[in-house]
Tab-separated table of C-alpha atoms in Angstrom:
chain	number	residue	atom	x	y	z
A	256	MET	CA	-8.565	32.637	-11.686
A	257	ARG	CA	-5.383	30.931	-10.491
A	258	GLU	CA	-4.817	27.191	-10.710
A	259	ALA	CA	-6.004	25.503	-7.529
A	260	HIS	CA	-3.914	22.717	-6.010
A	261	ILE	CA	-5.583	19.943	-4.009
A	262	TYR	CA	-3.795	17.243	-2.023
A	263	LEU	CA	-5.714	13.963	-1.665
A	264	ILE	CA	-5.072	10.964	0.576
A	265	ALA	CA	-6.862	7.622	0.044
A	266	GLY	CA	-5.749	4.439	1.745
A	267	GLU	CA	-7.952	1.626	0.471
A	268	ALA	CA	-9.983	0.548	-2.560
A	269	SER	CA	-13.197	2.272	-1.458
A	270	GLY	CA	-11.277	5.499	-0.876
A	271	ASP	CA	-9.580	5.182	-4.262
A	272	PHE	CA	-13.019	5.014	-5.916
A	273	LEU	CA	-14.282	8.030	-3.965
A	274	GLY	CA	-11.106	9.948	-4.747
A	275	ALA	CA	-11.265	9.199	-8.468
A	276	GLN	CA	-14.916	10.234	-8.721
A	277	LEU	CA	-14.162	13.425	-6.780
A	278	MET	CA	-11.227	14.237	-9.074
A	279	LYS	CA	-13.430	13.813	-12.163
A	280	SER	CA	-16.051	16.170	-10.759
A	281	LEU	CA	-13.459	18.712	-9.626
A	282	LYS	CA	-11.869	18.763	-13.091
A	283	GLU	CA	-15.262	19.274	-14.721
A	284	ALA	CA	-16.127	22.122	-12.355
A	285	ARG	CA	-12.681	23.739	-12.357
A	286	PRO	CA	-10.561	22.918	-15.447
A	287	GLY	CA	-6.848	23.220	-14.782
A	288	ILE	CA	-7.058	22.112	-11.164
A	289	ARG	CA	-3.927	20.249	-9.978
A	290	PHE	CA	-3.669	17.196	-7.746
A	291	SER	CA	-1.002	15.656	-5.531
A	292	GLY	CA	-1.086	13.017	-2.831
A	293	ILE	CA	-1.646	9.316	-2.224
A	294	GLY	CA	-4.076	7.097	-4.095
A	295	GLY	CA	-4.616	3.915	-6.036
A	296	PRO	CA	-5.026	2.968	-9.705
A	297	LEU	CA	-8.348	4.761	-10.194
A	298	MET	CA	-6.984	8.055	-8.863
A	299	GLU	CA	-3.784	7.588	-10.846
A	300	ALA	CA	-5.898	7.150	-13.984
A	301	GLU	CA	-7.301	10.621	-13.240
A	302	GLY	CA	-3.808	12.105	-13.128
A	303	LEU	CA	-2.566	11.619	-9.566
A	304	GLN	CA	1.043	10.532	-9.026
A	305	SER	CA	0.966	8.743	-5.673
A	306	ILE	CA	4.015	9.443	-3.517
A	307	PHE	CA	3.990	5.797	-2.342
A	308	PRO	CA	1.790	2.678	-2.830
A	309	TYR	CA	-1.589	3.408	-1.273
A	310	GLU	CA	-2.040	-0.211	-0.165
A	311	GLU	CA	0.387	0.445	2.686
A	312	LEU	CA	-2.228	2.587	4.423
A	313	SER	CA	-4.647	-0.318	4.835
A	314	LEU	CA	-2.315	-1.818	7.463
A	315	MET	CA	-4.041	0.010	10.281
A	316	GLY	CA	-5.513	-2.788	12.423
A	317	ILE	CA	-3.693	-3.423	15.703
A	318	LEU	CA	-2.237	-6.769	14.634
A	319	GLU	CA	-1.021	-5.317	11.349
A	320	VAL	CA	0.260	-2.041	12.784
A	321	LEU	CA	2.536	-3.394	15.512
A	322	PRO	CA	5.014	-5.209	13.212
A	323	ASN	CA	4.977	-2.257	10.788
A	324	ILE	CA	4.824	0.665	13.212
A	325	ILE	CA	8.215	2.158	12.303
A	326	HIS	CA	7.443	2.044	8.576
A	327	ILE	CA	3.973	3.556	9.093
A	328	LEU	CA	5.386	6.400	11.197
A	329	LYS	CA	7.902	7.090	8.423
A	330	ARG	CA	5.074	7.273	5.884
A	331	ILE	CA	3.142	9.691	8.108
A	332	LYS	CA	6.241	11.897	8.413
A	333	GLN	CA	6.896	11.660	4.666
A	334	THR	CA	3.315	12.704	3.894
A	335	ILE	CA	3.404	15.681	6.265
A	336	GLU	CA	6.710	16.851	4.779
A	337	ASN	CA	5.337	16.452	1.254
A	338	ILE	CA	2.282	18.559	2.108
A	339	GLU	CA	4.524	21.209	3.666
A	340	LYS	CA	6.712	21.287	0.543
A	341	ILE	CA	3.833	21.432	-1.953
A	342	ASN	CA	1.741	23.878	0.099
A	343	PRO	CA	-1.625	22.939	-1.472
A	344	ASP	CA	-4.763	25.052	-1.165
A	345	ILE	CA	-6.810	22.176	0.231
A	346	LEU	CA	-6.035	18.821	1.841
A	347	VAL	CA	-8.740	16.163	1.372
A	348	THR	CA	-8.319	12.979	3.408
A	349	ILE	CA	-10.584	10.118	2.358
A	350	ASP	CA	-11.695	7.627	5.009
A	351	ALA	CA	-8.735	5.682	6.589
A	352	PRO	CA	-9.081	7.846	9.739
A	353	ASP	CA	-6.222	6.225	11.659
A	354	PHE	CA	-3.695	7.418	9.091
A	355	SER	CA	-5.572	10.494	7.898
A	356	PHE	CA	-6.054	12.129	11.288
A	357	ARG	CA	-2.436	11.541	12.288
A	358	VAL	CA	-1.392	13.366	9.131
A	359	VAL	CA	-3.916	16.151	9.777
A	360	LYS	CA	-2.626	16.698	13.315
A	361	GLY	CA	0.946	16.760	12.021
A	362	VAL	CA	0.076	19.301	9.330
A	363	ARG	CA	-1.688	21.523	11.868
A	364	LYS	CA	1.353	21.392	14.136
A	365	ARG	CA	4.111	21.712	11.551
A	366	VAL	CA	2.831	23.845	8.686
A	367	GLY	CA	2.788	27.566	9.459
A	368	ALA	CA	-0.222	28.380	7.264
A	369	PRO	CA	-1.899	24.985	6.806
A	370	PRO	CA	-4.260	24.330	3.905
A	371	GLU	CA	-8.000	24.050	4.370
A	372	ILE	CA	-8.521	20.483	5.608
A	373	ILE	CA	-11.542	18.395	4.615
A	374	HIS	CA	-12.243	14.773	5.501
A	375	TYR	CA	-14.404	12.594	3.227
A	376	VAL	CA	-16.512	9.856	4.960
A	377	ALA	CA	-17.592	10.719	8.475
A	378	PRO	CA	-16.428	8.470	11.314
A	379	THR	CA	-19.411	6.590	12.764
A	380	VAL	CA	-19.771	8.664	15.919
A	381	TRP	CA	-23.501	7.893	15.846
A	382	ALA	CA	-22.717	4.230	16.514
A	383	TRP	CA	-20.007	4.479	19.152
A	384	ARG	CA	-17.680	6.957	20.878
A	385	ALA	CA	-19.844	9.996	20.182
A	386	GLY	CA	-17.261	12.164	21.947
A	387	ARG	CA	-15.017	11.839	18.891
A	388	ALA	CA	-17.145	14.447	17.097
A	389	LYS	CA	-15.809	17.257	19.295
A	390	LYS	CA	-12.187	16.164	18.775
A	391	ILE	CA	-12.667	15.795	15.025
A	392	ALA	CA	-14.247	19.254	14.785
A	393	LYS	CA	-11.104	20.777	16.290
A	394	ILE	CA	-8.770	19.472	13.581
A	395	LEU	CA	-10.897	19.805	10.425
A	396	ASP	CA	-12.317	22.705	8.432
A	397	GLY	CA	-14.940	20.627	6.660
A	398	LEU	CA	-16.463	17.146	6.618
A	399	ILE	CA	-18.138	15.327	3.733
A	400	CYS	CA	-20.691	12.790	5.016
A	401	LEU	CA	-22.308	9.972	3.054
A	402	LEU	CA	-25.587	9.772	4.986
A	403	ASP	CA	-28.167	12.467	5.622
A	404	PHE	CA	-28.362	11.925	9.387
A	405	GLU	CA	-24.613	12.396	9.970
A	406	PRO	CA	-23.925	16.169	9.618
A	407	PRO	CA	-25.802	17.272	12.794
A	408	TYR	CA	-23.423	15.251	14.999
A	409	PHE	CA	-20.559	17.455	13.807
A	410	GLU	CA	-22.348	20.736	13.100
A	411	LYS	CA	-23.307	21.048	16.763
A	412	GLU	CA	-19.550	21.028	17.487
A	413	GLY	CA	-19.023	23.905	15.048
A	414	LEU	CA	-17.733	21.897	12.068
A	415	LYS	CA	-18.975	22.678	8.568
A	416	ALA	CA	-20.449	19.409	7.247
A	417	VAL	CA	-22.482	18.261	4.263
A	418	ALA	CA	-24.240	15.018	3.274
A	419	VAL	CA	-23.613	14.137	-0.378
A	420	GLY	CA	-24.986	10.607	-0.738
A	421	HIS	CA	-23.396	7.183	-0.968
A	422	PRO	CA	-20.858	6.089	-3.623
A	423	LEU	CA	-23.083	3.114	-4.462
A	424	VAL	CA	-25.202	5.630	-6.381
A	425	GLU	CA	-22.389	6.098	-8.895
A	426	GLY	CA	-21.660	2.401	-9.398
A	427	GLU	CA	-23.485	-0.406	-11.185
A	428	ALA	CA	-25.503	-1.661	-8.197
A	429	PHE	CA	-28.801	-0.108	-9.317
A	430	ARG	CA	-28.468	-1.004	-12.988
A	431	ALA	CA	-26.959	-4.494	-13.259
A	432	GLN	CA	-28.975	-7.421	-14.632
A	433	GLY	CA	-28.579	-11.022	-13.503
A	434	GLY	CA	-29.263	-12.662	-16.865
A	435	PRO	CA	-25.709	-12.367	-18.239
A	436	PHE	CA	-24.213	-13.927	-15.093
A	437	ARG	CA	-26.650	-16.844	-15.227
A	438	ALA	CA	-25.877	-17.388	-18.898
A	439	ALA	CA	-22.109	-17.216	-18.371
A	440	HIS	CA	-22.265	-19.752	-15.523
A	441	ASN	CA	-24.874	-22.069	-17.086
A	442	ILE	CA	-27.520	-21.292	-14.468
A	443	PRO	CA	-31.051	-21.763	-15.863
A	444	GLN	CA	-33.005	-18.520	-15.831
A	445	ASP	CA	-35.742	-20.170	-13.739
A	446	ALA	CA	-33.403	-21.824	-11.204
A	447	ALA	CA	-33.685	-20.721	-7.568
A	448	THR	CA	-30.431	-19.022	-6.587
A	449	ILE	CA	-29.065	-18.066	-3.176
A	450	GLY	CA	-26.154	-15.685	-2.737
A	451	VAL	CA	-23.732	-16.598	0.043
A	452	PHE	CA	-21.334	-13.895	1.250
A	453	PHE	CA	-18.735	-15.140	3.731
A	454	GLY	CA	-17.187	-11.731	4.482
A	455	SER	CA	-13.852	-10.306	3.427
A	456	ARG	CA	-11.585	-11.385	6.289
A	457	LYS	CA	-10.139	-14.775	7.190
A	458	GLU	CA	-11.371	-14.405	10.768
A	459	GLU	CA	-14.940	-13.814	9.573
A	460	PHE	CA	-14.728	-16.905	7.406
A	461	LYS	CA	-13.466	-19.021	10.315
A	462	ARG	CA	-16.352	-17.974	12.557
A	463	LEU	CA	-19.135	-18.018	9.948
A	464	GLY	CA	-18.018	-20.701	7.516
A	465	CYS	CA	-19.525	-23.741	9.214
A	466	VAL	CA	-22.826	-21.974	9.895
A	467	LEU	CA	-23.241	-20.850	6.286
A	468	HIS	CA	-22.159	-24.292	5.070
A	469	ASP	CA	-25.008	-25.821	7.067
A	470	VAL	CA	-27.423	-23.227	5.698
A	471	MET	CA	-26.448	-24.211	2.157
A	472	LYS	CA	-26.999	-27.884	2.993
A	473	ASN	CA	-30.614	-27.029	3.856
A	474	PHE	CA	-31.322	-25.966	0.252
A	475	PRO	CA	-30.403	-28.989	-1.912
A	476	GLN	CA	-32.570	-27.809	-4.830
A	477	ALA	CA	-31.006	-24.354	-5.070
A	478	GLN	CA	-27.927	-23.110	-6.891
A	479	PHE	CA	-25.476	-20.970	-4.941
A	480	ILE	CA	-23.704	-17.819	-6.077
A	481	VAL	CA	-20.641	-16.921	-4.008
A	482	PRO	CA	-18.895	-13.648	-4.902
A	483	THR	CA	-15.703	-13.465	-2.855
A	484	LEU	CA	-12.094	-12.276	-2.786
A	485	PRO	CA	-9.093	-14.221	-4.123
A	486	HIS	CA	-7.557	-14.820	-0.671
A	487	LEU	CA	-10.706	-16.708	0.440
A	488	GLU	CA	-11.447	-18.665	-2.729
A	489	ARG	CA	-9.487	-21.813	-1.825
A	490	ASP	CA	-11.032	-22.014	1.653
A	491	ILE	CA	-14.543	-21.577	0.288
A	492	ARG	CA	-14.022	-24.231	-2.385
A	493	ALA	CA	-12.806	-26.662	0.264
A	494	LEU	CA	-15.740	-25.857	2.550
A	495	THR	CA	-18.386	-26.277	-0.162
A	496	ASP	CA	-16.824	-29.291	-1.884
A	497	ASP	CA	-19.437	-31.631	-0.407
A	498	MET	CA	-22.453	-29.698	-1.724
A	499	GLY	CA	-24.791	-31.682	-3.893
A	500	ALA	CA	-26.055	-28.454	-5.431
A	501	PRO	CA	-24.018	-26.321	-7.864
A	502	VAL	CA	-21.832	-23.643	-6.243
A	503	HIS	CA	-20.715	-20.786	-8.504
A	504	ILE	CA	-17.736	-19.032	-6.914
A	505	THR	CA	-16.498	-15.847	-8.553
A	506	THR	CA	-13.669	-13.458	-7.712
A	507	ASP	CA	-14.052	-11.417	-10.903
A	508	LYS	CA	-14.768	-7.794	-9.955
A	509	ARG	CA	-16.099	-7.147	-13.449
A	510	GLU	CA	-19.105	-9.411	-12.872
A	511	LYS	CA	-19.704	-8.508	-9.221
A	512	TRP	CA	-22.965	-6.633	-9.688
A	513	GLU	CA	-24.315	-9.087	-12.258
A	514	ALA	CA	-23.647	-11.832	-9.697
A	515	PHE	CA	-25.597	-9.867	-7.084
A	516	ALA	CA	-28.497	-9.341	-9.484
A	517	ALA	CA	-28.576	-13.060	-10.319
A	518	CYS	CA	-29.421	-13.937	-6.687
A	519	ASP	CA	-33.066	-14.547	-5.749
A	520	ALA	CA	-32.139	-14.174	-2.067
A	521	ALA	CA	-28.933	-14.059	-0.043
A	522	VAL	CA	-27.277	-14.549	3.314
A	523	ALA	CA	-24.329	-12.301	4.104
A	524	ALA	CA	-21.802	-11.579	6.793
A	525	SER	CA	-22.744	-8.314	8.466
A	526	GLY	CA	-20.890	-5.400	6.885
A	527	THR	CA	-20.768	-3.275	3.742
A	528	VAL	CA	-22.166	-6.092	1.614
A	529	GLY	CA	-25.544	-5.758	3.349
A	530	LEU	CA	-25.997	-2.233	2.029
A	531	GLU	CA	-24.725	-3.373	-1.381
A	532	LEU	CA	-27.372	-6.108	-1.494
A	533	ALA	CA	-30.062	-3.592	-0.546
A	534	ALA	CA	-28.877	-1.252	-3.308
A	535	ALA	CA	-28.951	-4.154	-5.771
A	536	GLY	CA	-32.495	-5.065	-4.688
A	537	VAL	CA	-31.677	-8.564	-3.398
A	538	PRO	CA	-33.809	-9.768	-0.436
A	539	HIS	CA	-31.410	-11.036	2.216
A	540	VAL	CA	-30.535	-11.736	5.830
A	541	ILE	CA	-27.300	-10.986	7.656
A	542	ALA	CA	-25.353	-13.109	10.113
A	543	TYR	CA	-22.308	-12.573	12.273
A	544	ARG	CA	-20.237	-14.215	14.972
A	545	MET	CA	-17.375	-12.773	16.986
A	546	SER	CA	-15.464	-13.807	20.095
A	547	ALA	CA	-17.348	-13.686	23.396
A	548	LEU	CA	-15.038	-10.931	24.632
A	549	THR	CA	-15.533	-8.792	21.522
A	550	TRP	CA	-19.302	-9.315	21.721
A	551	ALA	CA	-19.331	-8.190	25.362
A	552	ILE	CA	-17.384	-5.045	24.455
A	553	VAL	CA	-19.594	-4.308	21.440
A	554	LYS	CA	-22.751	-4.538	23.539
A	555	ARG	CA	-21.300	-2.014	25.982
A	556	VAL	CA	-19.985	0.616	23.567
A	557	VAL	CA	-22.214	0.449	20.471
A	558	LYS	CA	-25.201	2.782	20.733
A	559	VAL	CA	-27.331	1.652	17.767
A	560	ARG	CA	-30.015	-1.033	17.842
A	561	TYR	CA	-29.145	-2.673	14.545
A	562	ALA	CA	-26.083	-3.963	12.702
A	563	HIS	CA	-27.359	-3.536	9.128
A	564	LEU	CA	-26.950	0.050	7.943
A	565	GLY	CA	-30.227	-0.244	6.042
A	566	ASN	CA	-32.072	-1.074	9.264
A	567	ILE	CA	-30.303	1.818	11.002
A	568	MET	CA	-31.384	4.205	8.247
A	569	LEU	CA	-35.003	3.018	8.442
A	570	ASP	CA	-34.954	2.699	12.260
A	571	ARG	CA	-36.597	-0.729	12.095
A	572	GLU	CA	-35.511	-4.284	11.366
A	573	VAL	CA	-36.632	-4.956	7.820
A	574	ILE	CA	-33.592	-7.094	7.004
A	575	PRO	CA	-33.379	-9.968	9.541
A	576	GLU	CA	-30.221	-9.990	11.665
A	577	PHE	CA	-28.791	-13.203	13.122
A	578	LEU	CA	-26.009	-12.103	15.426
A	579	GLN	CA	-24.006	-14.092	17.980
A	580	PRO	CA	-26.446	-16.425	19.857
A	581	LEU	CA	-28.959	-16.152	16.996
A	582	CYS	CA	-26.330	-17.003	14.380
A	583	ARG	CA	-27.666	-20.531	13.831
A	584	ALA	CA	-28.176	-22.418	10.593
A	585	ASP	CA	-31.750	-23.441	11.443
A	586	LEU	CA	-32.915	-19.875	12.151
A	587	ILE	CA	-31.122	-18.418	9.127
A	588	SER	CA	-32.485	-21.151	6.839
A	589	LEU	CA	-36.057	-20.569	7.990
A	590	SER	CA	-35.796	-16.855	7.253
A	591	LEU	CA	-34.152	-17.484	3.866
A	592	LYS	CA	-36.874	-19.947	2.920
A	593	ARG	CA	-39.513	-17.285	3.586
A	594	LEU	CA	-37.665	-14.850	1.333
A	595	LEU	CA	-37.607	-17.437	-1.449
A	596	THR	CA	-41.224	-18.601	-1.167
A	597	ASP	CA	-43.300	-15.870	0.514
A	598	GLU	CA	-43.979	-13.036	-1.924
A	599	LYS	CA	-45.166	-10.717	0.861
A	600	GLU	CA	-41.886	-11.156	2.755
A	601	ARG	CA	-39.908	-10.480	-0.404
A	602	GLN	CA	-41.949	-7.419	-1.294
A	603	LYS	CA	-41.590	-5.988	2.209
A	604	GLN	CA	-37.827	-5.887	1.731
A	605	ILE	CA	-37.997	-4.680	-1.865
A	606	ASP	CA	-40.220	-1.751	-0.828
A	607	ALA	CA	-37.786	-0.916	1.973
A	608	PHE	CA	-34.855	-1.015	-0.457
A	609	GLU	CA	-36.401	1.834	-2.451
A	610	LYS	CA	-36.562	3.966	0.707
A	611	ILE	CA	-32.928	3.117	1.409
A	612	ARG	CA	-31.958	4.081	-2.141
A	613	VAL	CA	-33.612	7.473	-1.692
A	614	LYS	CA	-31.616	8.021	1.502
A	615	LEU	CA	-28.448	7.043	-0.367
A	616	GLY	CA	-29.142	9.803	-2.895
A	617	ALA	CA	-30.198	7.643	-5.838
A	618	HIS	CA	-32.755	10.137	-7.147
A	619	ASP	CA	-30.841	13.355	-6.509
A	620	PRO	CA	-30.179	15.479	-9.624
A	621	LYS	CA	-26.475	15.667	-8.736
A	622	THR	CA	-24.182	12.734	-8.012
A	623	PRO	CA	-22.414	12.378	-4.646
A	624	SER	CA	-19.076	13.292	-6.232
A	625	GLU	CA	-20.536	16.416	-7.857
A	626	LYS	CA	-21.896	17.559	-4.496
A	627	ALA	CA	-18.600	16.693	-2.797
A	628	ALA	CA	-16.705	18.718	-5.418
A	629	GLU	CA	-18.959	21.732	-4.838
A	630	PHE	CA	-18.268	21.525	-1.108
A	631	VAL	CA	-14.508	21.284	-1.637
A	632	LEU	CA	-14.449	24.195	-4.072
A	633	SER	CA	-16.463	26.347	-1.665
A	634	PHE	CA	-13.307	26.518	0.460
A	635	LEU	CA	-11.468	28.217	-2.411
A	636	ASP	CA	-14.023	30.957	-2.999
């Protein structure tokens, strides 16, 4: 059996994690397999030598792209040329569709006998722009989906697709305990704690900050746990400086899941953190505000009823959503209070979280990365 050569492209931290887990599983299933491509520290720890810093690929929003367009186009060209030179058996692009699909199209056009091309993390065609599925099917040979309802959208267009489960299954979300975080931050084990998640972007903080500040003010007897990112820490400290109650802000990734587990309830900006809280078993609500123009566009193009992926998976609103006109401190506080004091309300969410975990693949005998590796290797056989 000859040595297989796989080219991987990951452009952000979540993709780096997926790529590293996939590499581990591929090496276990096929010793001697070789890797090339673009990735971060986790993938490099598995033996990848990235051809350039993977952080550059995260500059794919419109405002970030325009000033860097020439450099980004050079990186796309460099990547295509590198793939042509190496001539791998398989190309696996991981998320970052703006960059990934430009590279894929270039490889299809330029390379005489292109490698088998697989994309990892399906674009959310079920939420908006469903017509993308047909276009995506034309440029890929295979698609690895995270959620069990995603493959049919692409299979009906003739694309081979598989659902492997969510990467949260392979992290610490399901296993972490809150006791160590409480002890490290001098939070009594019987103290009521509320997690406050402001989002990951400055713009989210600007729109949500005052609302969540007022929510916190409504719980003077609680202690607050605020996991965040370094670029938001100063702003959050300034915003919460007038709190009478203790506010425990952490940017330490090593204690992220212990911080989650230490929360009795939480309020979070709508996004990935909602699913993370569900995986960690923390009863919560989500909130979000955007510009009036963006909201008008979202209402026109988005085809799903809910914002929280957990609600979408269950097809009902178990986790309360306070979006746009409903994003008010009084409404959010009332819902949070119920989660802290009403055992039936808490249990309703906790029961739903177990159903979400099943859909994420928590109880499957194989991990998501093992199933993804099997799918990738099927293109070699």
